[in-house]
CSV table of C-alpha atoms in Angstrom, one decimal:
chain,number,residue,atom,x,y,z
A,1,MET,CA,-35.7,-235.1,-197.4
A,2,SER,CA,-35.6,-234.1,-201.0
A,3,GLN,CA,-32.1,-233.0,-201.8
A,4,MET,CA,-31.0,-230.0,-203.8
A,5,GLU,CA,-28.0,-230.0,-206.0
A,6,PRO,CA,-25.0,-230.0,-203.6
A,7,PHE,CA,-24.0,-226.6,-202.2
A,8,GLY,CA,-20.5,-226.8,-203.7
A,9,ALA,CA,-21.8,-227.3,-207.2
A,10,ARG,CA,-24.2,-224.4,-206.8
A,11,LEU,CA,-21.5,-222.2,-205.3
A,12,ARG,CA,-19.1,-222.9,-208.1
A,13,ARG,CA,-21.6,-222.0,-210.7
A,14,ALA,CA,-22.6,-218.8,-208.9
A,15,MET,CA,-18.9,-217.8,-208.6
A,16,ASP,CA,-18.2,-218.5,-212.2
A,17,GLU,CA,-21.3,-216.5,-213.4
A,18,ARG,CA,-21.2,-213.5,-211.0
A,19,GLY,CA,-17.7,-213.5,-209.5
A,20,PRO,CA,-16.9,-214.8,-206.0
A,21,LEU,CA,-17.9,-211.8,-203.9
A,22,CYS,CA,-19.8,-212.4,-200.7
A,23,VAL,CA,-21.6,-209.3,-199.2
A,24,GLY,CA,-22.1,-209.4,-195.5
A,25,ILE,CA,-25.2,-208.1,-193.8
A,26,ASP,CA,-24.0,-206.7,-190.5
A,27,PRO,CA,-26.6,-204.4,-189.1
A,28,HIS,CA,-24.7,-203.3,-186.0
A,29,ALA,CA,-25.7,-200.1,-184.1
A,30,SER,CA,-23.0,-197.9,-185.6
A,31,LEU,CA,-24.0,-198.7,-189.2
A,32,LEU,CA,-27.7,-198.1,-188.4
A,33,ALA,CA,-26.7,-194.7,-187.1
A,34,GLU,CA,-24.6,-194.0,-190.2
A,35,TRP,CA,-27.7,-194.7,-192.3
A,36,GLY,CA,-29.8,-192.3,-190.1
A,37,LEU,CA,-31.8,-195.3,-188.7
A,38,ASN,CA,-32.8,-196.0,-185.1
A,39,ASP,CA,-31.3,-198.9,-183.3
A,40,ASP,CA,-34.5,-200.8,-183.2
A,41,VAL,CA,-36.4,-203.5,-185.1
A,42,ALA,CA,-37.7,-201.0,-187.7
A,43,GLY,CA,-34.2,-199.7,-188.3
A,44,LEU,CA,-32.9,-203.3,-188.5
A,45,GLU,CA,-35.5,-204.2,-191.1
A,46,ARG,CA,-35.0,-201.1,-193.2
A,47,PHE,CA,-31.3,-201.7,-193.3
A,48,SER,CA,-31.3,-205.4,-194.0
A,49,ARG,CA,-33.9,-205.4,-196.7
A,50,THR,CA,-32.3,-202.4,-198.4
A,51,VAL,CA,-29.1,-204.4,-198.7
A,52,VAL,CA,-31.0,-207.3,-200.1
A,53,GLU,CA,-32.8,-205.0,-202.6
A,54,ALA,CA,-29.4,-203.6,-203.7
A,55,VAL,CA,-27.4,-206.7,-204.2
A,56,ALA,CA,-29.4,-209.9,-204.1
A,57,GLY,CA,-29.4,-211.6,-207.5
A,58,ARG,CA,-26.3,-209.7,-208.5
A,59,VAL,CA,-23.6,-211.3,-206.2
A,60,ALA,CA,-22.8,-214.9,-205.6
A,61,VAL,CA,-23.3,-215.0,-201.9
A,62,MET,CA,-24.8,-212.9,-199.0
A,63,LYS,CA,-23.8,-213.5,-195.4
A,64,PRO,CA,-26.1,-212.2,-192.7
A,65,GLN,CA,-24.5,-212.1,-189.2
A,66,SER,CA,-27.1,-213.7,-187.0
A,67,ALA,CA,-26.0,-211.9,-183.8
A,68,PHE,CA,-27.1,-208.5,-185.0
A,69,PHE,CA,-30.6,-209.8,-185.5
A,70,GLU,CA,-30.7,-212.0,-182.4
A,71,ARG,CA,-30.1,-209.0,-180.1
A,72,PHE,CA,-33.6,-207.8,-180.9
A,73,GLY,CA,-35.2,-211.1,-179.8
A,74,SER,CA,-37.9,-212.8,-181.7
A,75,ARG,CA,-38.8,-209.8,-183.8
A,76,GLY,CA,-35.2,-209.5,-184.9
A,77,VAL,CA,-35.1,-213.2,-185.8
A,78,ALA,CA,-38.3,-212.7,-187.8
A,79,VAL,CA,-36.5,-210.0,-189.8
A,80,LEU,CA,-33.6,-212.4,-190.4
A,81,GLU,CA,-36.1,-215.0,-191.7
A,82,LYS,CA,-37.4,-212.4,-194.3
A,83,VAL,CA,-33.9,-211.5,-195.3
A,84,VAL,CA,-32.8,-215.1,-195.9
A,85,GLN,CA,-35.9,-215.9,-197.8
A,86,GLU,CA,-35.8,-212.8,-200.0
A,87,ALA,CA,-32.1,-213.2,-200.8
A,88,ARG,CA,-32.6,-216.8,-201.8
A,89,ALA,CA,-35.7,-216.0,-203.8
A,90,ALA,CA,-33.6,-213.5,-205.8
A,91,GLY,CA,-31.1,-216.3,-206.7
A,92,THR,CA,-28.3,-215.4,-204.3
A,93,LEU,CA,-26.8,-218.1,-202.0
A,94,VAL,CA,-27.1,-217.4,-198.3
A,95,VAL,CA,-24.4,-218.3,-195.8
A,96,MET,CA,-25.8,-217.9,-192.3
A,97,ASP,CA,-23.0,-216.6,-190.1
A,98,ALA,CA,-24.0,-218.0,-186.7
A,99,LYS,CA,-20.7,-219.9,-185.8
A,100,ARG,CA,-22.6,-222.7,-184.0
A,101,GLY,CA,-20.7,-225.4,-182.3
A,102,ASP,CA,-21.8,-228.0,-179.7
A,103,ILE,CA,-22.1,-231.7,-179.2
A,104,GLY,CA,-24.6,-234.4,-179.9
A,105,SER,CA,-28.3,-233.6,-180.0
A,106,THR,CA,-27.6,-229.9,-179.4
A,107,MET,CA,-25.4,-229.7,-182.5
A,108,ALA,CA,-28.1,-231.6,-184.4
A,109,GLY,CA,-30.7,-229.0,-183.2
A,110,TYR,CA,-28.5,-226.1,-184.5
A,111,ALA,CA,-28.1,-227.9,-187.8
A,112,GLU,CA,-31.8,-228.4,-188.1
A,113,ALA,CA,-32.4,-224.7,-187.4
A,114,TYR,CA,-30.4,-223.6,-190.5
A,115,LEU,CA,-30.0,-226.6,-192.8
A,116,HIS,CA,-33.3,-228.4,-192.8
A,117,LYS,CA,-35.3,-227.5,-195.9
A,118,ASP,CA,-38.5,-226.8,-193.8
A,119,ALA,CA,-36.8,-224.5,-191.2
A,120,PRO,CA,-37.8,-220.8,-191.3
A,121,LEU,CA,-34.1,-219.9,-191.3
A,122,PHE,CA,-33.1,-222.4,-194.0
A,123,SER,CA,-29.9,-221.3,-195.6
A,124,ASP,CA,-27.5,-222.6,-198.2
A,125,ALA,CA,-24.6,-222.9,-195.8
A,126,LEU,CA,-23.8,-222.3,-192.1
A,127,THR,CA,-20.6,-221.2,-190.3
A,128,VAL,CA,-19.6,-223.6,-187.5
A,129,SER,CA,-17.0,-223.8,-184.8
A,130,PRO,CA,-15.1,-227.1,-184.5
A,131,TYR,CA,-13.3,-226.3,-181.3
A,132,LEU,CA,-15.2,-229.0,-179.3
A,133,GLY,CA,-13.4,-231.3,-181.7
A,134,TYR,CA,-14.1,-231.7,-185.4
A,135,GLY,CA,-16.1,-234.8,-184.7
A,136,SER,CA,-18.6,-232.7,-182.8
A,137,LEU,CA,-19.8,-231.3,-186.1
A,138,SER,CA,-20.9,-234.7,-187.4
A,139,PRO,CA,-24.7,-234.0,-187.1
A,140,ALA,CA,-24.3,-230.9,-189.2
A,141,VAL,CA,-22.1,-232.6,-191.7
A,142,ALA,CA,-24.7,-235.4,-192.1
A,143,LEU,CA,-27.6,-233.0,-192.5
A,144,ALA,CA,-25.7,-230.9,-195.0
A,145,ARG,CA,-25.0,-234.0,-197.1
A,146,GLU,CA,-28.7,-235.0,-196.8
A,147,SER,CA,-30.1,-231.6,-197.7
A,148,GLY,CA,-27.6,-230.4,-200.3
A,149,THR,CA,-26.3,-227.5,-198.1
A,150,GLY,CA,-22.8,-226.7,-196.9
A,151,LEU,CA,-20.7,-225.7,-193.9
A,152,PHE,CA,-17.9,-223.2,-193.4
A,153,VAL,CA,-15.7,-224.4,-190.6
A,154,LEU,CA,-13.6,-221.9,-188.6
A,155,ALA,CA,-10.0,-222.8,-189.4
A,156,LEU,CA,-7.6,-219.8,-189.6
A,157,THR,CA,-9.4,-216.7,-188.4
A,158,SER,CA,-7.9,-213.2,-188.4
A,159,ASN,CA,-8.9,-212.2,-184.8
A,160,PRO,CA,-5.8,-211.7,-182.6
A,161,GLU,CA,-7.0,-214.4,-180.1
A,162,GLY,CA,-7.3,-217.1,-182.8
A,163,PRO,CA,-3.7,-218.3,-182.9
A,164,GLU,CA,-3.6,-219.5,-179.3
A,165,VAL,CA,-5.9,-222.3,-180.4
A,166,GLN,CA,-5.5,-222.5,-184.2
A,167,HIS,CA,-1.7,-222.4,-184.3
A,168,ALA,CA,-1.3,-224.7,-181.3
A,169,VAL,CA,0.7,-227.8,-182.3
A,170,ARG,CA,-0.7,-231.2,-181.7
A,171,ALA,CA,1.2,-234.3,-180.6
A,172,ASP,CA,1.5,-235.4,-184.3
A,173,GLY,CA,3.3,-232.1,-185.2
A,174,ARG,CA,0.4,-230.5,-187.1
A,175,THR,CA,-1.3,-227.3,-185.9
A,176,VAL,CA,-4.9,-227.4,-184.9
A,177,GLY,CA,-5.8,-225.2,-187.9
A,178,ALA,CA,-4.0,-227.6,-190.3
A,179,THR,CA,-5.9,-230.5,-188.8
A,180,MET,CA,-9.2,-228.8,-189.5
A,181,LEU,CA,-8.2,-228.2,-193.1
A,182,ALA,CA,-7.2,-231.9,-193.4
A,183,HIS,CA,-10.6,-233.0,-192.1
A,184,LEU,CA,-12.3,-230.8,-194.7
A,185,ALA,CA,-10.1,-232.1,-197.5
A,186,ALA,CA,-11.3,-235.6,-196.5
A,187,GLU,CA,-15.0,-234.5,-196.5
A,188,ASN,CA,-14.6,-233.1,-200.0
A,189,ALA,CA,-12.6,-235.9,-201.6
A,190,GLY,CA,-13.8,-236.8,-205.0
A,191,GLU,CA,-16.5,-234.1,-205.2
A,192,GLU,CA,-16.8,-232.2,-208.4
A,193,PRO,CA,-16.7,-229.4,-209.4
A,194,LEU,CA,-16.3,-228.3,-205.7
A,195,GLY,CA,-17.0,-229.9,-202.3
A,196,SER,CA,-19.6,-228.4,-200.0
A,197,PHE,CA,-17.4,-228.2,-196.9
A,198,GLY,CA,-15.4,-225.1,-196.7
A,199,ALA,CA,-13.1,-223.3,-194.3
A,200,VAL,CA,-13.1,-219.8,-192.9
A,201,VAL,CA,-9.6,-218.4,-193.6
A,202,GLY,CA,-9.1,-214.7,-192.9
A,203,ALA,CA,-7.7,-212.6,-195.8
A,204,THR,CA,-5.6,-210.7,-193.2
A,205,VAL,CA,-3.9,-213.7,-191.5
A,206,GLY,CA,-0.7,-213.2,-193.4
A,207,GLU,CA,1.7,-216.0,-194.6
A,208,LEU,CA,-0.2,-219.2,-195.3
A,209,SER,CA,2.3,-221.1,-197.4
A,210,SER,CA,2.8,-223.7,-194.6
A,211,TYR,CA,-0.9,-224.6,-194.8
A,212,ASP,CA,-2.4,-226.8,-197.4
A,213,LEU,CA,-5.5,-224.9,-198.6
A,214,ALA,CA,-6.2,-227.4,-201.4
A,215,ILE,CA,-9.2,-228.8,-199.6
A,216,ASN,CA,-11.4,-229.1,-202.8
A,217,GLY,CA,-13.8,-226.8,-201.1
A,218,PRO,CA,-14.5,-223.1,-200.8
A,219,LEU,CA,-12.5,-220.7,-198.6
A,220,LEU,CA,-14.6,-218.0,-197.0
A,221,ALA,CA,-12.3,-215.1,-196.6
A,222,PRO,CA,-13.4,-212.2,-194.4
A,223,GLY,CA,-11.1,-209.1,-194.1
A,224,VAL,CA,-11.4,-207.5,-197.6
A,225,GLY,CA,-12.2,-203.8,-197.4
A,226,ALA,CA,-12.5,-202.1,-194.0
A,227,GLN,CA,-10.3,-204.7,-192.3
A,228,GLY,CA,-7.4,-203.9,-194.5
A,229,ALA,CA,-7.0,-206.6,-197.1
A,230,THR,CA,-7.4,-205.7,-200.8
A,231,ALA,CA,-8.5,-207.7,-203.8
A,232,ALA,CA,-4.9,-207.6,-205.0
A,233,ASP,CA,-3.8,-209.4,-201.8
A,234,LEU,CA,-5.8,-212.5,-202.4
A,235,PRO,CA,-3.5,-214.3,-204.9
A,236,LYS,CA,-0.5,-213.6,-202.6
A,237,VAL,CA,-2.4,-214.9,-199.5
A,238,PHE,CA,-4.1,-217.9,-201.0
A,239,GLY,CA,-1.8,-218.9,-203.8
A,240,PRO,CA,-3.1,-221.7,-206.1
A,241,ALA,CA,-6.3,-222.0,-204.0
A,242,VAL,CA,-7.4,-218.5,-204.8
A,243,ARG,CA,-9.9,-219.8,-207.4
A,244,ASN,CA,-12.0,-221.3,-204.6
A,245,VAL,CA,-11.9,-218.2,-202.3
A,246,VAL,CA,-15.1,-216.4,-201.5
A,247,PRO,CA,-14.0,-213.0,-200.2
A,248,ASN,CA,-16.4,-211.4,-197.8
A,249,VAL,CA,-16.9,-207.6,-197.8
A,250,SER,CA,-19.2,-206.0,-195.3
A,251,ARG,CA,-18.5,-202.5,-194.2
A,252,GLY,CA,-16.8,-201.7,-197.5
A,253,VAL,CA,-20.2,-202.0,-199.2
A,254,LEU,CA,-22.6,-201.2,-196.3
A,255,ARG,CA,-21.1,-197.8,-195.6
A,256,HIS,CA,-22.5,-196.6,-198.9
A,257,GLY,CA,-26.1,-197.0,-197.8
A,258,PRO,CA,-28.9,-196.2,-197.5
A,259,ASP,CA,-28.9,-195.3,-201.2
A,260,VAL,CA,-29.6,-198.5,-203.2
A,261,GLY,CA,-27.7,-197.4,-206.2
A,262,ALA,CA,-24.6,-196.5,-204.1
A,263,LEU,CA,-24.7,-199.9,-202.4
A,264,ARG,CA,-25.1,-201.7,-205.7
A,265,GLY,CA,-22.2,-199.7,-207.2
A,266,ALA,CA,-19.9,-200.4,-204.3
A,267,ALA,CA,-20.7,-204.2,-204.6
A,268,GLU,CA,-20.1,-204.1,-208.3
A,269,ARG,CA,-16.7,-202.3,-207.9
A,270,PHE,CA,-15.5,-204.9,-205.3
A,271,ALA,CA,-16.8,-207.7,-207.5
A,272,GLU,CA,-14.9,-206.4,-210.5
A,273,GLU,CA,-11.7,-205.9,-208.5
A,274,ILE,CA,-11.8,-209.3,-207.0
A,275,GLN,CA,-12.6,-211.0,-210.3
A,276,ALA,CA,-9.7,-209.3,-212.0
A,277,ALA,CA,-7.3,-210.3,-209.2
A,278,VAL,CA,-8.5,-213.9,-209.1
A,279,SER,CA,-8.5,-214.4,-212.9
A,280,GLY,CA,-5.1,-212.9,-213.2
A,281,ALA,CA,-3.6,-215.2,-210.6
């Protein structure tokens, strides 16, 4: 397989050139209704491609949530294929938010669906769940290295159910979340300017000083905007690792649709606020 420049290097450059903002594409039924669209494939396509028109090529990253496309079956997945291809063609990196996690050949199949260069859903990176054991991700790690793509591993999520797993303490005294961060630091060791194996760390999880976020990889941080976190919170939450944070904003931008100019303006405002907060840290 011909290999692209590693995802971490491409992401670092995009963040430096455009700021670190990631805009989510979450076409759930309530947002379609807010836009005056029907909850059907036509509404899904109009919504998603409008978001791409508004911000692709202007932000570092876009993150489509696969579930909201999958619920429409094969026609919804066909829309997702177009969205990914159009965003990447415009020069924006695409993180597929599918949170896949399995073992063996099944994990390899998921990896091939999103990280193989000839796949219809080929994306720059994929979110994955390590809670069948970090080693279960090995097929995805191997294909990401081969293809120049990346992974974002769920580590410290902001959902209220997360702590029962992620904050559980192992026999060696480390929490499960800290163990995932340590695995990622090992994956990224020696990579410059940034490793390709990132963690998902919620911007609303609170105090993180007991966790070593210096994994030499990106930190995808949902929670800015409608979920309550602000750009100004990022340096306080992430400390010295804030330069590698990719804050995700979904509803905070998407609620400004369907007007392309309003969507674009909202993304630009978030990008400016985040860049100012990060650069001042």
